[in-house]
Coordinates of C-alpha atoms in Angstrom, one line a residue:
M1 CA -183.9 41.2 53.5
T2 CA -181.5 42.6 51.0
A3 CA -180.1 46.1 51.9
R4 CA -181.1 48.4 49.0
P5 CA -179.3 51.7 48.1
S6 CA -180.8 55.1 47.8
V7 CA -179.9 56.3 44.3
Y8 CA -181.3 59.8 44.1
G9 CA -178.8 62.6 45.1
P10 CA -179.4 66.2 45.8
A11 CA -182.0 68.1 44.0
V12 CA -181.0 69.7 40.7
S13 CA -180.1 73.4 40.9
E14 CA -182.6 76.2 40.3
Q15 CA -180.8 76.8 36.9
D16 CA -181.1 73.2 35.9
R17 CA -184.7 73.1 37.0
R18 CA -185.5 76.1 34.8
D19 CA -183.6 74.6 31.9
L20 CA -185.4 71.2 32.1
E21 CA -188.7 73.0 32.6
Q22 CA -187.9 74.8 29.3
L23 CA -187.4 71.5 27.5
V24 CA -190.8 70.4 28.5
A25 CA -192.3 73.9 27.6
Q26 CA -190.9 73.4 24.1
I27 CA -192.6 70.1 23.7
E28 CA -195.8 71.7 24.7
T29 CA -195.3 74.7 22.3
G30 CA -194.5 72.3 19.5
F31 CA -197.6 70.2 20.1
N32 CA -199.9 73.2 20.4
Q33 CA -198.4 74.8 17.2
K34 CA -198.4 71.4 15.5
D35 CA -194.7 71.8 14.6
P36 CA -192.7 68.5 14.8
A37 CA -189.4 70.4 14.6
V38 CA -190.2 72.2 17.8
I39 CA -191.7 69.4 19.7
D40 CA -188.8 67.1 18.8
G41 CA -186.1 69.8 19.4
P42 CA -185.2 68.7 22.9
F43 CA -184.6 65.0 22.0
S44 CA -181.2 63.4 21.5
D45 CA -180.4 61.6 18.2
D46 CA -180.7 58.3 19.9
A47 CA -183.8 59.0 21.9
V48 CA -186.1 56.3 22.9
V49 CA -189.9 57.4 23.3
I50 CA -192.9 55.3 24.2
V51 CA -196.0 57.0 23.1
P52 CA -199.4 56.7 24.8
D53 CA -200.5 53.6 22.5
G54 CA -197.4 51.8 23.7
T55 CA -195.5 52.1 20.3
V56 CA -191.7 52.4 21.0
L57 CA -189.8 54.9 18.8
R58 CA -186.1 54.5 18.6
G59 CA -184.1 57.5 17.3
W60 CA -184.8 61.1 16.6
S61 CA -185.7 60.5 12.8
N62 CA -188.6 58.0 13.9
L63 CA -189.8 60.3 16.5
F64 CA -189.8 63.2 14.1
A65 CA -191.6 61.0 11.4
Y66 CA -194.4 59.9 14.0
H67 CA -195.0 63.6 15.0
T68 CA -195.0 64.9 11.4
A69 CA -197.8 62.4 10.7
R70 CA -199.5 62.7 14.0
L71 CA -199.5 66.5 14.3
S72 CA -200.9 67.0 10.7
G73 CA -203.8 64.7 11.2
P74 CA -205.3 62.9 14.2
V75 CA -204.5 65.7 16.7
T76 CA -205.6 68.8 14.8
G77 CA -207.7 70.9 17.2
W78 CA -206.2 69.4 20.2
T79 CA -204.2 71.5 22.8
T80 CA -202.1 70.3 25.7
R81 CA -200.5 71.7 28.9
I82 CA -197.7 69.7 30.3
T83 CA -196.6 70.3 33.9
V84 CA -193.4 69.1 35.5
T85 CA -194.6 67.4 38.9
D86 CA -191.1 66.4 40.0
I87 CA -187.5 66.4 39.0
S88 CA -184.8 64.1 40.8
S89 CA -181.2 63.4 39.9
P90 CA -179.7 60.0 40.4
A91 CA -176.4 61.2 39.1
P92 CA -174.6 64.4 37.9
D93 CA -175.7 65.4 34.6
L94 CA -178.7 63.1 34.8
A95 CA -182.3 64.1 35.6
V96 CA -185.6 62.1 35.9
L97 CA -188.6 64.2 35.2
H98 CA -192.2 63.2 36.2
L99 CA -194.9 64.9 34.0
R100 CA -198.6 65.5 33.8
Q101 CA -200.2 66.3 30.4
D102 CA -203.8 67.7 30.3
T103 CA -205.1 67.7 26.8
T104 CA -208.2 69.2 25.4
T105 CA -210.0 67.9 22.2
P106 CA -213.2 68.8 20.5
Q107 CA -214.6 65.7 22.1
G108 CA -213.5 66.5 25.6
A109 CA -210.4 66.2 27.8
F110 CA -208.0 63.6 29.0
A111 CA -204.8 63.3 31.1
N112 CA -201.6 61.6 30.6
H113 CA -198.6 60.9 33.0
G114 CA -195.2 60.4 31.9
T115 CA -191.5 60.2 32.8
A116 CA -188.5 61.7 31.0
V117 CA -184.8 61.1 31.4
A118 CA -182.7 64.1 30.4
V119 CA -178.9 64.1 30.2
R120 CA -176.5 67.0 30.0
K121 CA -174.2 67.0 27.2
D122 CA -171.8 69.7 26.3
S123 CA -173.6 72.1 28.8
A124 CA -177.1 71.4 27.3
W125 CA -179.9 69.2 28.5
W126 CA -181.3 66.6 26.1
I127 CA -184.1 64.2 26.5
S128 CA -182.8 60.7 26.0
A129 CA -186.0 58.7 26.9
M130 CA -189.5 59.6 27.4
Q131 CA -192.7 57.4 28.3
N132 CA -196.2 58.8 28.3
T133 CA -199.2 56.8 29.6
N134 CA -202.9 57.6 29.4
V135 CA -204.6 58.0 32.8
A136 CA -207.7 55.8 33.0

């Protein structure tokens, strides 16, 4: 068998954890307020996001256009709660976040699980990649 490396280092600091959880809280707030500028505020200019239906969005402007359309129409009346379930750090200034998103709609409720990759640039955390999958 091939020897495999362990890649995750020590846990992020408590301050980093708070900062990363704040990024996720901003996404939740933006969704609940139906404000694409708030929901997309934490993302880098070159972010790659895979939304629940599998669509791949590349770049902040495409993400903003998607959320502008989505928040003004199909998800009106929906609310969400996003919980960070785990944060790990494979390298300095890099964090992998595991998320659970519980959403309530007029028709009922559902959950998504997701993963986000955050990078620290110029002393600030930015989400560079995110994937969000419906839980069956």
